[in-house]
PDB file of C-alpha atoms and ligand atoms in Angstrom:
ATOM      1  CA  MET O   1      28.483  43.256  92.737  1.00 58.00           C
ATOM      2  CA  SER O   2      29.403  40.662  95.306  1.00 67.00           C
ATOM      3  CA  MET O   3      30.396  37.142  94.344  1.00 89.00           C
ATOM      4  CA  VAL O   4      28.502  36.018  97.422  1.00 98.00           C
ATOM      5  CA  SER O   5      24.708  35.969  97.433  1.00 98.00           C
ATOM      6  CA  VAL O   6      22.633  37.036 100.408  1.00 98.00           C
ATOM      7  CA  ALA O   7      21.037  33.578 100.252  1.00 98.00           C
ATOM      8  CA  GLU O   8      24.446  32.013 100.825  1.00 98.00           C
ATOM      9  CA  ILE O   9      25.074  34.262 103.835  1.00 98.00           C
ATOM     10  CA  GLU O  10      21.614  33.475 105.158  1.00 98.00           C
ATOM     11  CA  SER O  11      22.168  29.746 104.925  1.00 98.00           C
ATOM     12  CA  ALA O  12      25.385  30.074 106.950  1.00 98.00           C
ATOM     13  CA  ILE O  13      23.585  31.744 109.867  1.00 98.00           C
ATOM     14  CA  ARG O  14      23.061  29.090 112.522  1.00 98.00           C
ATOM     15  CA  ASN O  15      19.794  28.982 114.455  1.00 98.00           C
ATOM     16  CA  VAL O  16      20.301  27.917 118.050  1.00 98.00           C
ATOM     17  CA  PRO O  17      17.016  27.246 119.852  1.00 98.00           C
ATOM     18  CA  ASP O  18      16.596  28.199 123.519  1.00 97.00           C
ATOM     19  CA  PHE O  19      19.770  30.266 123.817  1.00 97.00           C
ATOM     20  CA  PRO O  20      20.500  32.162 126.025  1.00 95.00           C
ATOM     21  CA  LYS O  21      17.157  31.185 127.534  1.00 94.00           C
ATOM     22  CA  PRO O  22      14.068  29.115 126.673  1.00 96.00           C
ATOM     23  CA  GLY O  23      11.991  30.533 123.814  1.00 94.00           C
ATOM     24  CA  ILE O  24      14.778  32.592 122.213  1.00 94.00           C
ATOM     25  CA  GLN O  25      16.072  31.428 118.860  1.00 96.00           C
ATOM     26  CA  PHE O  26      19.617  32.767 118.740  1.00 98.00           C
ATOM     27  CA  LYS O  27      20.982  33.794 115.342  1.00 98.00           C
ATOM     28  CA  ASP O  28      24.610  32.711 115.445  1.00 98.00           C
ATOM     29  CA  ILE O  29      26.707  34.626 112.933  1.00 98.00           C
ATOM     30  CA  THR O  30      30.055  33.021 113.842  1.00 98.00           C
ATOM     31  CA  PRO O  31      29.895  30.647 110.816  1.00 98.00           C
ATOM     32  CA  VAL O  32      29.659  33.713 108.556  1.00 98.00           C
ATOM     33  CA  LEU O  33      32.631  35.370 110.273  1.00 98.00           C
ATOM     34  CA  ALA O  34      34.707  32.198 110.177  1.00 98.00           C
ATOM     35  CA  ASP O  35      34.442  31.944 106.389  1.00 98.00           C
ATOM     36  CA  GLY O  36      36.567  34.652 104.806  1.00 98.00           C
ATOM     37  CA  ARG O  37      34.566  34.675 101.604  1.00 98.00           C
ATOM     38  CA  LEU O  38      31.224  34.984 103.388  1.00 98.00           C
ATOM     39  CA  PHE O  39      32.511  37.639 105.808  1.00 98.00           C
ATOM     40  CA  ALA O  40      33.866  39.732 102.936  1.00 98.00           C
ATOM     41  CA  GLY O  41      30.628  39.200 100.995  1.00 98.00           C
ATOM     42  CA  ALA O  42      28.562  40.244 104.008  1.00 98.00           C
ATOM     43  CA  MET O  43      30.642  43.433 104.311  1.00 98.00           C
ATOM     44  CA  GLU O  44      30.150  44.173 100.643  1.00 98.00           C
ATOM     45  CA  HIS O  45      26.371  43.795 100.925  1.00 98.00           C
ATOM     46  CA  LEU O  46      26.237  45.770 104.194  1.00 98.00           C
ATOM     47  CA  LEU O  47      28.020  48.714 102.576  1.00 98.00           C
ATOM     48  CA  GLU O  48      26.181  48.580  99.262  1.00 98.00           C
ATOM     49  CA  GLY O  49      25.756  52.118  97.958  1.00 98.00           C
ATOM     50  CA  VAL O  50      27.982  53.682 100.638  1.00 98.00           C
ATOM     51  CA  GLY O  51      31.034  55.372  99.134  1.00 96.00           C
ATOM     52  CA  ARG O  52      34.393  56.287 100.645  1.00 95.00           C
ATOM     53  CA  HIS O  53      33.399  59.935 101.009  1.00 95.00           C
ATOM     54  CA  ASP O  54      29.845  59.467 102.260  1.00 98.00           C
ATOM     55  CA  VAL O  55      30.573  58.834 105.928  1.00 98.00           C
ATOM     56  CA  ASP O  56      32.849  60.379 108.584  1.00 98.00           C
ATOM     57  CA  LYS O  57      32.415  57.736 111.301  1.00 98.00           C
ATOM     58  CA  VAL O  58      31.056  54.225 111.519  1.00 99.00           C
ATOM     59  CA  VAL O  59      29.469  53.485 114.890  1.00 99.00           C
ATOM     60  CA  GLY O  60      29.247  49.900 116.147  1.00 99.00           C
ATOM     61  CA  ILE O  61      27.220  48.571 119.065  1.00 98.00           C
ATOM     62  CA  ASP O  62      28.804  46.389 121.785  1.00 98.00           C
ATOM     63  CA  ALA O  63      29.838  43.689 121.048  1.00 98.00           C
ATOM     64  CA  ARG O  64      29.077  42.033 117.688  1.00 98.00           C
ATOM     65  CA  GLY O  65      28.429  45.379 116.060  1.00 98.00           C
ATOM     66  CA  PHE O  66      32.116  46.163 116.599  1.00 98.00           C
ATOM     67  CA  ILE O  67      33.101  43.408 114.189  1.00 98.00           C
ATOM     68  CA  PHE O  68      31.143  44.846 111.292  1.00 98.00           C
ATOM     69  CA  ALA O  69      31.671  48.514 112.107  1.00 99.00           C
ATOM     70  CA  ALA O  70      35.437  48.158 112.417  1.00 98.00           C
ATOM     71  CA  ALA O  71      35.672  46.259 109.141  1.00 98.00           C
ATOM     72  CA  ALA O  72      33.431  48.872 107.500  1.00 98.00           C
ATOM     73  CA  ALA O  73      35.574  51.760 108.776  1.00 98.00           C
ATOM     74  CA  THR O  74      38.758  50.333 107.249  1.00 98.00           C
ATOM     75  CA  ARG O  75      36.936  49.713 103.956  1.00 98.00           C
ATOM     76  CA  LEU O  76      35.521  53.252 103.863  1.00 98.00           C
ATOM     77  CA  GLY O  77      38.697  54.898 105.124  1.00 98.00           C
ATOM     78  CA  CYS O  78      36.877  56.570 108.012  1.00 98.00           C
ATOM     79  CA  GLY O  79      36.845  56.400 111.806  1.00 98.00           C
ATOM     80  CA  PHE O  80      35.277  53.769 114.061  1.00 98.00           C
ATOM     81  CA  VAL O  81      33.360  54.617 117.245  1.00 99.00           C
ATOM     82  CA  PRO O  82      32.278  52.058 119.848  1.00 99.00           C
ATOM     83  CA  VAL O  83      28.988  52.373 121.709  1.00 98.00           C
ATOM     84  CA  ARG O  84      29.526  50.285 124.806  1.00 98.00           C
ATOM     85  CA  LYS O  85      27.627  48.876 127.726  1.00 97.00           C
ATOM     86  CA  LYS O  86      27.772  51.272 130.668  1.00 97.00           C
ATOM     87  CA  GLY O  87      30.930  51.278 132.766  1.00 97.00           C
ATOM     88  CA  LYS O  88      33.418  50.219 130.083  1.00 98.00           C
ATOM     89  CA  LEU O  89      34.468  53.521 128.534  1.00 98.00           C
ATOM     90  CA  PRO O  90      37.233  55.362 130.426  1.00 98.00           C
ATOM     91  CA  TRP O  91      36.552  58.981 129.417  1.00 98.00           C
ATOM     92  CA  GLN O  92      33.522  61.268 129.868  1.00 98.00           C
ATOM     93  CA  THR O  93      30.393  59.701 128.432  1.00 98.00           C
ATOM     94  CA  HIS O  94      26.824  60.305 127.446  1.00 98.00           C
ATOM     95  CA  GLU O  95      24.539  57.500 128.606  1.00 98.00           C
ATOM     96  CA  GLU O  96      21.119  56.272 127.570  1.00 98.00           C
ATOM     97  CA  SER O  97      19.039  53.633 129.341  1.00 98.00           C
ATOM     98  CA  TYR O  98      16.368  51.439 127.835  1.00 97.00           C
ATOM     99  CA  ASP O  99      13.971  48.782 129.068  1.00 94.00           C
ATOM    100  CA  LEU O 100      14.583  45.082 128.665  1.00 91.00           C
ATOM    101  CA  GLU O 101      12.080  42.287 129.218  1.00 81.00           C
ATOM    102  CA  TYR O 102      13.375  42.166 132.788  1.00 84.00           C
ATOM    103  CA  GLY O 103      15.037  45.332 134.073  1.00 91.00           C
ATOM    104  CA  SER O 104      16.993  47.792 131.977  1.00 96.00           C
ATOM    105  CA  ALA O 105      20.301  48.342 130.242  1.00 97.00           C
ATOM    106  CA  THR O 106      22.463  51.390 129.607  1.00 98.00           C
ATOM    107  CA  VAL O 107      24.677  52.207 126.637  1.00 98.00           C
ATOM    108  CA  ALA O 108      27.395  54.843 126.615  1.00 98.00           C
ATOM    109  CA  VAL O 109      29.576  56.768 124.178  1.00 99.00           C
ATOM    110  CA  HIS O 110      32.508  59.122 124.688  1.00 98.00           C
ATOM    111  CA  VAL O 111      31.397  62.770 124.602  1.00 98.00           C
ATOM    112  CA  ASP O 112      34.028  63.561 121.956  1.00 98.00           C
ATOM    113  CA  ALA O 113      33.556  60.432 119.810  1.00 98.00           C
ATOM    114  CA  VAL O 114      31.642  62.248 117.072  1.00 98.00           C
ATOM    115  CA  ARG O 115      31.784  65.975 116.365  1.00 98.00           C
ATOM    116  CA  PRO O 116      28.553  67.886 115.690  1.00 98.00           C
ATOM    117  CA  GLY O 117      27.560  67.552 112.040  1.00 98.00           C
ATOM    118  CA  GLU O 118      29.693  64.512 111.291  1.00 98.00           C
ATOM    119  CA  ARG O 119      28.023  61.920 109.083  1.00 98.00           C
ATOM    120  CA  VAL O 120      27.552  58.627 110.871  1.00 98.00           C
ATOM    121  CA  LEU O 121      26.668  55.142 109.681  1.00 99.00           C
ATOM    122  CA  LEU O 122      25.379  52.896 112.478  1.00 99.00           C
ATOM    123  CA  LEU O 123      25.962  49.139 112.237  1.00 99.00           C
ATOM    124  CA  ASP O 124      24.971  46.164 114.354  1.00 98.00           C
ATOM    125  CA  ASP O 125      24.646  42.451 113.786  1.00 98.00           C
ATOM    126  CA  LEU O 126      20.963  42.103 114.580  1.00 98.00           C
ATOM    127  CA  LEU O 127      17.848  44.233 115.044  1.00 98.00           C
ATOM    128  CA  ALA O 128      15.399  42.634 117.475  1.00 97.00           C
ATOM    129  CA  THR O 129      13.093  44.875 119.547  1.00 96.00           C
ATOM    130  CA  GLY O 130      15.185  47.889 118.578  1.00 98.00           C
ATOM    131  CA  GLY O 131      15.801  48.990 122.162  1.00 97.00           C
ATOM    132  CA  THR O 132      19.580  48.922 121.850  1.00 98.00           C
ATOM    133  CA  ALA O 133      19.668  50.671 118.485  1.00 98.00           C
ATOM    134  CA  ALA O 134      17.079  53.286 119.551  1.00 98.00           C
ATOM    135  CA  ALA O 135      19.146  54.131 122.643  1.00 98.00           C
ATOM    136  CA  THR O 136      22.204  54.432 120.395  1.00 98.00           C
ATOM    137  CA  VAL O 137      20.323  56.775 118.054  1.00 98.00           C
ATOM    138  CA  SER O 138      19.546  58.971 121.100  1.00 98.00           C
ATOM    139  CA  LEU O 139      23.231  58.995 122.051  1.00 98.00           C
ATOM    140  CA  LEU O 140      24.156  60.061 118.535  1.00 98.00           C
ATOM    141  CA  GLN O 141      21.591  62.868 118.713  1.00 98.00           C
ATOM    142  CA  LYS O 142      23.233  64.102 121.937  1.00 98.00           C
ATOM    143  CA  LEU O 143      26.537  64.257 120.045  1.00 98.00           C
ATOM    144  CA  GLY O 144      24.965  66.226 117.199  1.00 98.00           C
ATOM    145  CA  ALA O 145      25.759  63.493 114.683  1.00 98.00           C
ATOM    146  CA  ARG O 146      24.091  63.378 111.278  1.00 98.00           C
ATOM    147  CA  LEU O 147      22.862  59.814 111.082  1.00 98.00           C
ATOM    148  CA  VAL O 148      22.978  58.841 107.404  1.00 98.00           C
ATOM    149  CA  GLY O 149      21.968  55.207 107.778  1.00 98.00           C
ATOM    150  CA  ILE O 150      21.411  52.254 110.087  1.00 99.00           C
ATOM    151  CA  ARG O 151      22.255  48.794 108.807  1.00 99.00           C
ATOM    152  CA  PHE O 152      22.039  45.293 110.229  1.00 98.00           C
ATOM    153  CA  LEU O 153      23.095  41.889 109.049  1.00 98.00           C
ATOM    154  CA  ILE O 154      19.845  40.441 110.426  1.00 98.00           C
ATOM    155  CA  GLU O 155      16.439  41.907 111.221  1.00 98.00           C
ATOM    156  CA  LEU O 156      13.783  40.077 113.227  1.00 98.00           C
ATOM    157  CA  ALA O 157      11.050  42.039 111.465  1.00 98.00           C
ATOM    158  CA  PHE O 158       8.208  40.437 113.445  1.00 97.00           C
ATOM    159  CA  LEU O 159       9.429  42.384 116.507  1.00 96.00           C
ATOM    160  CA  GLY O 160       8.914  45.717 114.748  1.00 97.00           C
ATOM    161  CA  GLY O 161      12.189  47.243 115.971  1.00 98.00           C
ATOM    162  CA  ARG O 162      12.712  49.524 112.999  1.00 97.00           C
ATOM    163  CA  ARG O 163       9.697  51.645 113.992  1.00 98.00           C
ATOM    164  CA  ARG O 164      11.708  52.891 116.977  1.00 98.00           C
ATOM    165  CA  LEU O 165      14.711  54.119 115.004  1.00 98.00           C
ATOM    166  CA  GLY O 166      13.542  57.498 113.752  1.00 96.00           C
ATOM    167  CA  THR O 167      14.002  58.874 110.262  1.00 97.00           C
ATOM    168  CA  ALA O 168      17.388  57.545 109.109  1.00 98.00           C
ATOM    169  CA  PRO O 169      17.118  54.835 106.417  1.00 98.00           C
ATOM    170  CA  VAL O 170      17.207  51.335 107.926  1.00 98.00           C
ATOM    171  CA  ARG O 171      18.427  48.301 105.972  1.00 98.00           C
ATOM    172  CA  ALA O 172      19.030  44.662 106.767  1.00 98.00           C
ATOM    173  CA  LEU O 173      20.581  41.914 104.657  1.00 98.00           C
ATOM    174  CA  VAL O 174      18.601  39.016 106.009  1.00 98.00           C
ATOM    175  CA  THR O 175      15.068  39.414 107.348  1.00 98.00           C
ATOM    176  CA  TYR O 176      13.080  36.900 109.400  1.00 97.00           C
TER     177      TYR O 176
HETATM  178  P1  AMP J   1      17.239  44.616 120.685  1.00 69.55           P
HETATM  179  O1  AMP J   1      17.689  45.734 121.581  1.00 69.55           O
HETATM  180  O2  AMP J   1      16.056  43.873 121.220  1.00 69.55           O
HETATM  181  O3  AMP J   1      17.016  45.071 119.256  1.00 69.55           O
HETATM  182  O4  AMP J   1      18.394  43.542 120.693  1.00 69.55           O
HETATM  183  C1  AMP J   1      19.475  43.748 119.885  1.00 69.55           C
HETATM  184  C2  AMP J   1      20.738  43.140 120.412  1.00 69.55           C
HETATM  185  O5  AMP J   1      20.562  41.885 121.077  1.00 69.55           O
HETATM  186  C3  AMP J   1      21.614  42.909 119.232  1.00 69.55           C
HETATM  187  O6  AMP J   1      22.807  43.648 119.443  1.00 69.55           O
HETATM  188  C4  AMP J   1      21.830  41.423 119.155  1.00 69.55           C
HETATM  189  O7  AMP J   1      23.217  41.182 119.179  1.00 69.55           O
HETATM  190  C5  AMP J   1      21.160  40.823 120.375  1.00 69.55           C
HETATM  191  N1  AMP J   1      20.090  39.856 120.023  1.00 69.55           N
HETATM  192  C6  AMP J   1      18.759  40.014 120.272  1.00 69.55           C
HETATM  193  N2  AMP J   1      18.038  38.965 119.859  1.00 69.55           N
HETATM  194  C7  AMP J   1      18.904  38.107 119.306  1.00 69.55           C
HETATM  195  C8  AMP J   1      18.789  36.820 118.649  1.00 69.55           C
HETATM  196  N3  AMP J   1      17.612  36.197 118.492  1.00 69.55           N
HETATM  197  N4  AMP J   1      19.921  36.235 118.181  1.00 69.55           N
HETATM  198  C9  AMP J   1      21.111  36.843 118.324  1.00 69.55           C
HETATM  199  N5  AMP J   1      21.290  38.041 118.930  1.00 69.55           N
HETATM  200  C10 AMP J   1      20.218  38.673 119.413  1.00 69.55           C
END
């Protein structure tokens, strides 16, 4: 059990109104990351019930997902795979586009990042509408990954994003 409560992590998350644009309340996790005890506690909670031999790869979503996925991979002793915004990865990629409020976005992954049948844990900082995570789930399907779980530090549950993520178990530490 962690020495850090979820309530303590929650109270360190900073709410920034009207960023990056009017009407959005940005959940700023940098105070959690900047406190070694809270960051370690957040990792412990994020990986609750996941053992060293349960996962082959941890996948993180550009950019804040990388922070948690990389830390998780070293804790679990498994590989880390970045899912990036289109145009950043140098090798052959699979791509998946999804709609944003205005326009669309595309995420990409290297074609050889996960081998068929490998067990994957997907991590990101925050689940909002679920567009980004759903596109990532599609990418992982193209790779033949076995998605064993999807976990977030924060879920904006009122946006209903988890409905778009398929059948893998979804968990979040802090829910709004
Ligand atoms: P979505 O595709 O709508 O689920 O958006 C998820 C991505 O956008 C996450 O990777 C978050 O980093 C970022 N994001 C969306 N809404 C917020 C918010 N209110 N505060 C901080 N980050 C957000």
